[in-house]
CSV table of C-alpha atoms and ligand atoms in Angstrom, one decimal:
chain,number,residue,atom,x,y,z
A,787,MET,CA,-22.5,-1.1,-84.9
A,788,TRP,CA,-23.2,-1.2,-81.1
A,789,SER,CA,-20.7,0.8,-79.2
A,790,VAL,CA,-19.4,-0.9,-76.1
A,791,VAL,CA,-20.2,0.9,-73.0
A,792,ARG,CA,-17.9,0.0,-70.2
A,793,SER,CA,-19.6,1.2,-67.1
A,794,ILE,CA,-23.2,1.4,-67.1
A,795,SER,CA,-26.2,0.7,-64.8
A,796,LEU,CA,-28.4,-2.2,-65.6
A,797,ALA,CA,-31.5,-0.2,-66.2
A,798,SER,CA,-30.0,1.7,-69.3
A,799,LEU,CA,-28.9,-1.8,-70.8
A,800,VAL,CA,-32.6,-3.0,-71.0
A,801,ALA,CA,-35.4,-1.7,-73.3
A,802,SER,CA,-38.8,-2.8,-72.3
A,803,THR,CA,-42.1,-3.1,-74.1
A,804,VAL,CA,-45.5,-4.1,-73.1
A,805,THR,CA,-48.3,-5.2,-75.4
A,806,ALA,CA,-51.9,-6.1,-74.4
A,807,GLN,CA,-51.0,-9.6,-73.4
A,808,LEU,CA,-47.4,-10.5,-73.3
A,809,SER,CA,-44.5,-8.4,-71.8
A,810,PHE,CA,-40.8,-8.5,-72.6
A,811,VAL,CA,-37.5,-7.1,-71.6
A,812,ALA,CA,-34.6,-7.0,-74.1
A,813,SER,CA,-30.9,-6.7,-73.8
A,814,VAL,CA,-28.0,-6.6,-76.3
A,815,LYS,CA,-24.6,-8.1,-76.1
A,816,GLN,CA,-21.5,-7.6,-78.4
A,817,ASP,CA,-19.1,-10.4,-78.5
A,818,GLY,CA,-20.6,-11.8,-75.3
A,819,LYS,CA,-20.6,-8.4,-73.3
A,820,ASP,CA,-23.7,-6.3,-72.3
A,821,VAL,CA,-23.8,-3.1,-74.3
A,822,ASP,CA,-26.3,-0.2,-74.5
A,823,ALA,CA,-29.7,-1.4,-75.8
A,824,SER,CA,-31.3,2.0,-76.2
A,825,SER,CA,-31.1,2.0,-79.8
A,826,LEU,CA,-33.0,-1.3,-80.0
A,827,ASN,CA,-36.4,-0.9,-81.5
A,828,PHE,CA,-39.2,-3.4,-81.9
A,829,VAL,CA,-41.6,-2.7,-84.7
A,830,PRO,CA,-44.9,-4.7,-84.3
A,831,ILE,CA,-46.5,-6.2,-87.3
A,832,PRO,CA,-50.1,-7.9,-87.1
A,833,PRO,CA,-49.8,-11.5,-86.5
A,834,LEU,CA,-52.6,-12.5,-88.9
A,835,GLY,CA,-51.0,-10.8,-91.8
A,836,HIS,CA,-47.5,-12.1,-91.4
A,837,ARG,CA,-45.6,-15.2,-91.0
A,838,ARG,CA,-48.7,-17.1,-89.8
A,839,HIS,CA,-48.2,-20.7,-90.0
A,840,TRP,CA,-50.5,-22.6,-92.4
A,841,THR,CA,-49.5,-26.1,-92.8
A,842,ARG,CA,-51.6,-28.7,-94.4
A,843,PRO,CA,-51.1,-31.9,-96.1
A,844,ARG,CA,-51.2,-31.7,-99.9
A,845,ARG,CA,-52.7,-34.2,-102.3
A,846,GLY,CA,-52.7,-37.0,-99.7
A,847,GLU,CA,-49.0,-37.6,-100.4
A,848,HIS,CA,-47.9,-39.1,-97.1
A,849,ARG,CA,-45.3,-41.9,-97.0
A,850,ALA,CA,-43.1,-42.9,-94.2
A,851,THR,CA,-39.6,-44.1,-94.4
A,852,GLU,CA,-37.7,-46.0,-91.7
A,853,ARG,CA,-36.1,-42.8,-90.6
A,854,ASP,CA,-38.2,-39.8,-91.5
A,855,VAL,CA,-41.8,-39.0,-92.3
A,856,VAL,CA,-42.4,-37.0,-95.4
A,857,SER,CA,-45.0,-34.5,-95.5
A,858,TYR,CA,-46.2,-31.6,-97.7
A,859,SER,CA,-47.2,-28.0,-96.7
A,860,SER,CA,-48.2,-25.1,-98.6
A,861,ASN,CA,-45.9,-22.7,-96.7
A,862,TRP,CA,-43.3,-24.6,-94.9
A,863,CYS,CA,-40.1,-26.5,-95.8
A,864,GLY,CA,-37.9,-28.0,-93.2
A,865,ALA,CA,-38.1,-30.3,-90.2
A,866,SER,CA,-40.7,-30.7,-87.5
A,867,GLN,CA,-40.3,-32.8,-84.3
A,868,HIS,CA,-42.8,-33.9,-81.8
A,869,THR,CA,-42.6,-35.0,-78.2
A,870,ALA,CA,-44.9,-36.6,-75.7
A,871,GLU,CA,-47.2,-34.6,-73.7
A,872,SER,CA,-45.5,-35.9,-70.5
A,873,ASP,CA,-42.2,-34.5,-71.5
A,874,GLY,CA,-42.6,-31.3,-73.4
A,875,PHE,CA,-39.9,-29.2,-75.2
A,876,SER,CA,-38.0,-26.9,-73.0
A,877,ASN,CA,-35.5,-25.6,-75.5
A,878,VAL,CA,-34.9,-25.5,-79.3
A,879,LEU,CA,-31.7,-24.4,-81.0
A,880,GLY,CA,-31.0,-23.6,-84.5
A,881,TYR,CA,-27.9,-22.4,-86.4
A,882,PHE,CA,-28.6,-21.5,-89.9
A,883,THR,CA,-27.9,-18.9,-92.6
A,884,ALA,CA,-30.2,-15.9,-93.3
A,885,PRO,CA,-32.0,-16.7,-96.6
A,886,ASP,CA,-29.6,-15.8,-99.6
A,887,LEU,CA,-32.1,-15.1,-102.5
A,888,THR,CA,-32.2,-15.0,-106.2
A,889,LEU,CA,-35.1,-14.1,-108.3
A,890,ARG,CA,-37.4,-17.1,-109.2
A,891,PRO,CA,-38.2,-16.6,-112.9
A,892,GLY,CA,-41.8,-16.3,-114.1
A,893,THR,CA,-42.7,-14.9,-110.5
A,894,PRO,CA,-43.2,-11.2,-109.8
A,895,ALA,CA,-40.7,-9.4,-107.6
A,896,PRO,CA,-40.3,-8.5,-104.9
A,897,GLN,CA,-39.8,-12.1,-103.6
A,898,PHE,CA,-39.1,-13.5,-100.2
A,899,ALA,CA,-38.2,-16.3,-97.9
A,900,ALA,CA,-38.1,-16.5,-94.1
A,901,ALA,CA,-36.0,-19.0,-92.0
A,902,TRP,CA,-36.9,-19.6,-88.4
A,903,VAL,CA,-36.8,-21.9,-85.4
A,904,GLY,CA,-39.9,-22.5,-83.3
A,905,ILE,CA,-41.9,-24.2,-80.5
A,906,ASP,CA,-45.4,-25.5,-81.4
A,907,GLY,CA,-47.3,-24.4,-84.4
A,908,ALA,CA,-47.8,-28.0,-85.8
A,909,GLU,CA,-49.8,-30.4,-83.9
A,910,CYS,CA,-50.3,-27.6,-81.5
A,911,ASN,CA,-52.2,-25.1,-83.7
A,912,THR,CA,-53.1,-22.5,-81.1
A,913,THR,CA,-49.7,-20.8,-80.7
A,914,LEU,CA,-46.2,-20.8,-82.1
A,915,LEU,CA,-43.2,-19.2,-80.4
A,916,GLN,CA,-40.6,-18.5,-83.1
A,917,ALA,CA,-37.6,-16.3,-84.1
A,918,GLY,CA,-35.7,-16.1,-87.3
A,919,VAL,CA,-34.8,-13.8,-90.4
A,920,THR,CA,-36.8,-12.8,-93.4
A,921,THR,CA,-35.0,-11.9,-96.6
A,922,ILE,CA,-36.4,-9.9,-99.5
A,923,VAL,CA,-35.1,-9.6,-103.1
A,924,ASN,CA,-36.2,-6.9,-105.4
A,925,SER,CA,-36.5,-6.7,-109.2
A,926,ASN,CA,-32.9,-5.8,-109.7
A,927,GLY,CA,-31.6,-8.7,-107.4
A,928,GLY,CA,-30.8,-6.4,-104.4
A,929,GLN,CA,-31.6,-8.1,-101.1
A,930,SER,CA,-32.3,-6.9,-97.6
A,931,ALA,CA,-32.9,-9.1,-94.5
A,932,SER,CA,-34.4,-8.5,-91.0
A,933,ALA,CA,-34.5,-10.3,-87.8
A,934,TRP,CA,-37.8,-10.9,-85.9
A,935,TRP,CA,-39.5,-12.8,-83.3
A,936,GLU,CA,-43.3,-13.8,-82.6
A,937,TRP,CA,-45.4,-15.5,-80.0
A,938,TYR,CA,-48.3,-16.3,-82.3
A,939,PRO,CA,-51.1,-15.2,-82.1
A,940,GLU,CA,-49.5,-12.1,-80.5
A,941,ALA,CA,-47.9,-9.5,-83.0
A,942,SER,CA,-44.6,-10.2,-84.6
A,943,PHE,CA,-41.8,-7.9,-83.8
A,944,THR,CA,-39.0,-6.8,-86.3
A,945,ILE,CA,-35.9,-6.4,-84.2
A,946,ASP,CA,-34.7,-3.0,-85.6
A,947,GLY,CA,-31.1,-2.6,-84.6
A,948,LEU,CA,-29.9,-6.2,-85.1
A,949,LYS,CA,-28.3,-5.9,-88.5
A,950,VAL,CA,-28.4,-9.0,-90.7
A,951,LYS,CA,-27.4,-9.5,-94.3
A,952,ALA,CA,-28.4,-12.4,-96.6
A,953,GLY,CA,-26.0,-15.3,-95.9
A,954,ASP,CA,-25.0,-14.3,-92.5
A,955,TRP,CA,-24.8,-17.2,-90.0
A,956,ILE,CA,-27.5,-16.7,-87.3
A,957,SER,CA,-28.3,-18.7,-84.2
A,958,VAL,CA,-31.6,-18.9,-82.4
A,959,ASN,CA,-31.9,-20.3,-78.9
A,960,ILE,CA,-35.5,-20.5,-77.6
A,961,THR,CA,-36.0,-21.7,-73.9
A,962,ALA,CA,-39.6,-22.2,-72.7
A,963,LYS,CA,-39.2,-21.6,-69.0
A,964,SER,CA,-43.1,-22.4,-68.5
A,965,GLU,CA,-46.1,-22.6,-70.6
A,966,SER,CA,-46.2,-18.8,-70.7
A,967,SER,CA,-42.7,-17.6,-70.2
A,968,ALA,CA,-39.7,-17.9,-72.4
A,969,VAL,CA,-36.1,-16.5,-73.3
A,970,LEU,CA,-35.2,-16.0,-76.8
A,971,ILE,CA,-31.7,-15.3,-78.0
A,972,ILE,CA,-31.0,-14.4,-81.6
A,973,GLU,CA,-27.4,-13.8,-82.5
A,974,ASN,CA,-25.8,-12.7,-85.7
A,975,LYS,CA,-22.6,-14.8,-85.6
A,976,GLN,CA,-21.0,-12.8,-88.3
A,977,SER,CA,-21.1,-9.5,-86.3
A,978,GLY,CA,-21.0,-11.0,-82.9
A,979,THR,CA,-24.2,-8.9,-81.9
A,980,SER,CA,-27.0,-10.9,-80.1
A,981,VAL,CA,-30.4,-9.8,-78.6
A,982,THR,CA,-32.0,-11.5,-75.6
A,983,MET,CA,-35.8,-11.3,-75.1
A,984,GLU,CA,-37.2,-12.4,-71.7
A,985,VAL,CA,-40.9,-12.7,-72.4
A,986,ASN,CA,-43.8,-13.3,-70.0
A,987,ASN,CA,-47.5,-13.7,-70.2
A,988,GLY,CA,-47.2,-15.3,-73.6
A,989,PRO,CA,-50.1,-17.5,-75.1
A,990,LYS,CA,-50.2,-21.0,-73.4
A,991,LEU,CA,-47.6,-23.2,-75.1
A,992,CYS,CA,-48.3,-26.9,-75.6
A,993,ARG,CA,-44.5,-27.7,-76.1
A,994,ARG,CA,-45.3,-30.5,-78.4
A,995,ASP,CA,-43.7,-29.3,-81.5
A,996,ALA,CA,-40.1,-28.1,-82.4
A,997,GLU,CA,-39.4,-26.7,-85.9
A,998,TRP,CA,-36.5,-25.7,-88.1
A,999,ILE,CA,-38.3,-24.0,-91.2
A,1000,LEU,CA,-37.9,-22.0,-94.3
A,1001,GLU,CA,-41.4,-20.4,-94.8
A,1002,ASP,CA,-43.2,-18.6,-97.7
A,1003,PHE,CA,-45.3,-16.6,-95.4
A,1004,TYR,CA,-48.6,-14.7,-95.7
A,1005,GLU,CA,-48.9,-11.0,-95.7
A,1006,SER,CA,-52.3,-9.3,-95.6
A,1007,GLY,CA,-53.9,-12.7,-96.2
A,1008,GLN,CA,-51.9,-13.3,-99.4
A,1009,GLN,CA,-48.9,-15.7,-99.6
A,1010,VAL,CA,-45.8,-13.8,-100.7
A,1011,ALA,CA,-43.7,-14.8,-103.8
A,1012,LEU,CA,-41.2,-17.2,-102.8
A,1013,ALA,CA,-37.7,-16.6,-104.2
A,1014,ASN,CA,-35.0,-19.2,-105.0
A,1015,PHE,CA,-32.5,-19.5,-102.3
A,1016,ALA,CA,-28.9,-20.8,-101.9
A,1017,ASP,CA,-28.9,-24.3,-99.9
A,1018,LEU,CA,-29.9,-23.2,-96.4
A,1019,TRP,CA,-28.4,-25.5,-93.7
A,1020,PHE,CA,-29.4,-25.9,-90.2
A,1021,VAL,CA,-26.3,-27.2,-88.4
A,1022,ASP,CA,-25.6,-28.4,-84.8
A,1023,SER,CA,-29.3,-27.8,-84.2
A,1024,GLY,CA,-31.9,-29.7,-82.1
A,1025,ALA,CA,-34.2,-29.5,-79.1
A,1026,THR,CA,-34.2,-30.6,-75.4
A,1027,THR,CA,-37.3,-31.8,-73.4
A,1028,VAL,CA,-38.1,-30.8,-69.9
A,1029,GLY,CA,-36.8,-34.1,-68.7
A,1030,GLY,CA,-33.5,-33.5,-70.4
A,1031,LYS,CA,-33.9,-35.7,-73.5
A,1032,LYS,CA,-32.0,-34.5,-76.6
A,1033,VAL,CA,-34.0,-34.5,-79.8
A,1034,GLY,CA,-32.4,-34.2,-83.2
A,1035,PHE,CA,-33.8,-34.7,-86.8
A,1036,ASP,CA,-33.8,-38.5,-86.7
A,1037,GLY,CA,-37.5,-39.4,-87.0
A,1038,ALA,CA,-38.6,-35.8,-87.8
A,1039,ALA,CA,-41.3,-35.0,-90.2
A,1040,MET,CA,-39.4,-33.7,-93.3
A,1041,VAL,CA,-41.7,-31.1,-94.7
A,1042,HIS,CA,-41.6,-30.3,-98.5
A,1043,MET,CA,-43.3,-27.2,-99.8
A,1044,GLN,CA,-45.8,-27.7,-102.6
A,1045,ASN,CA,-47.9,-25.0,-104.4
A,1046,GLU,CA,-51.4,-25.2,-105.6
A,1047,ASP,CA,-50.4,-26.7,-108.9
A,1048,GLY,CA,-48.6,-29.6,-107.1
A,1049,LYS,CA,-45.1,-28.2,-108.0
A,1050,VAL,CA,-42.5,-28.8,-105.2
A,1051,LEU,CA,-40.8,-25.5,-104.4
A,1052,CYS,CA,-38.2,-26.7,-101.9
A,1053,SER,CA,-37.2,-29.8,-99.9
A,1054,PRO,CA,-35.5,-30.7,-96.9
A,1055,GLU,CA,-32.5,-33.3,-97.2
A,1056,PRO,CA,-31.6,-35.2,-94.1
A,1057,TYR,CA,-27.8,-35.3,-93.3
A,1058,ASP,CA,-27.6,-36.6,-89.8
A,1059,ASN,CA,-29.4,-36.3,-86.4
A,1060,SER,CA,-28.1,-32.7,-86.0
A,1061,ASN,CA,-27.7,-31.3,-89.5
A,1062,PHE,CA,-30.0,-31.1,-92.5
A,1063,VAL,CA,-30.2,-28.8,-95.6
A,1064,ILE,CA,-33.2,-27.2,-97.3
A,1065,VAL,CA,-32.8,-27.1,-101.1
A,1066,SER,CA,-34.6,-24.7,-103.2
A,1067,GLN,CA,-36.4,-26.4,-106.5
A,1068,PRO,CA,-36.4,-23.7,-109.2
B,757,LIG,C1,-56.4,-27.3,-84.5
B,757,LIG,O1,-56.3,-28.7,-84.0
B,757,LIG,C2,-57.6,-29.1,-83.6
B,757,LIG,C3,-57.4,-30.5,-82.8
B,757,LIG,O2,-56.6,-31.3,-83.2
B,757,LIG,C4,-58.5,-29.3,-84.8
B,757,LIG,O3,-59.8,-29.9,-84.4
B,757,LIG,C5,-58.7,-28.0,-85.5
B,757,LIG,O4,-59.4,-28.2,-86.7
B,757,LIG,C6,-57.3,-27.5,-85.9
B,757,LIG,N1,-57.5,-26.1,-86.4
B,757,LIG,C7,-56.8,-25.8,-87.5
B,757,LIG,C8,-57.1,-24.2,-87.9
B,757,LIG,O5,-56.2,-26.5,-88.1
B,758,LIG,C1,-29.7,-21.1,-74.6
B,758,LIG,O1,-30.2,-20.1,-73.7
B,758,LIG,C2,-30.3,-20.4,-72.3
B,758,LIG,C3,-30.7,-19.2,-71.5
B,758,LIG,O2,-31.9,-18.8,-71.8
B,758,LIG,C4,-28.9,-20.8,-71.8
B,758,LIG,O3,-29.0,-21.3,-70.5
B,758,LIG,C5,-28.3,-21.9,-72.7
B,758,LIG,O4,-27.1,-22.3,-72.3
B,758,LIG,C6,-28.3,-21.5,-74.1
B,758,LIG,N1,-27.9,-22.6,-75.0
B,758,LIG,C7,-26.9,-22.4,-75.8
B,758,LIG,C8,-26.5,-23.7,-76.6
B,758,LIG,O5,-26.2,-21.5,-75.9
């Protein structure tokens, strides 16, 4: 747990890291109050090997309903929204549970699932600004979860020090302040701990897409084994454009994950404009 420091200078609240391109400053709050961030550690993971988005239509199965567009992906399950170039996304919010996993029979362990919220990465395929939680389940059913953020194609950072457990409620709030600067806030609602990253010099955003996704990600060029997971809700979630337009899940592309054999592994089910659930298909 973070200890609450009552009187502290601003400099010691802040941990700072610089990579080749982007730079960021991070701070920690406990129950809404600034606390010491010195034990916060960001562990970089190469972007090409981890959590890279790789969405593609499968088997030409596209059909539109009145409300939502159904599409298929090899590694994404969830909702993807788009906005006009003239009014890009400025904020995306997601409130969801850290994936709570059980072993998928007939698949080697360990198994995984990542849940995240992001801007771009769909129609805009040059960059993706995202934050979320990855859970791993090992052969005896034990789980561990970790929080992370990434501004693809830059490195992904595991947020060492923000403790998360499978099933914890997590909120992610990403604000694109410009095409290359953003504020990401990831909070474990269970523990009341939140981490804020203020990022500059990021890869140029298009701000055309917003996503709420469960992912079977790639590691070292290989897709990891997807676990079964408890129903994963995104609640009270949505996006806002620069012009102040609120966007929910109505009319979103609802993305189903389908493997090479055509088997559907998970599906999003619409509930209303600000809530939907992702269901595992064992
Ligand atoms: C990215 O999008 C561009 C323009 O729509 C397209 O030509 C290109 O093939 C896409 N790249 C990938 C890797 O999907
Ligand atoms: C999201 O974060 C921004 C600051 O970056 C803040 O202004 C806004 O109120 C936050 N939204 C919510 C719903 O907490």
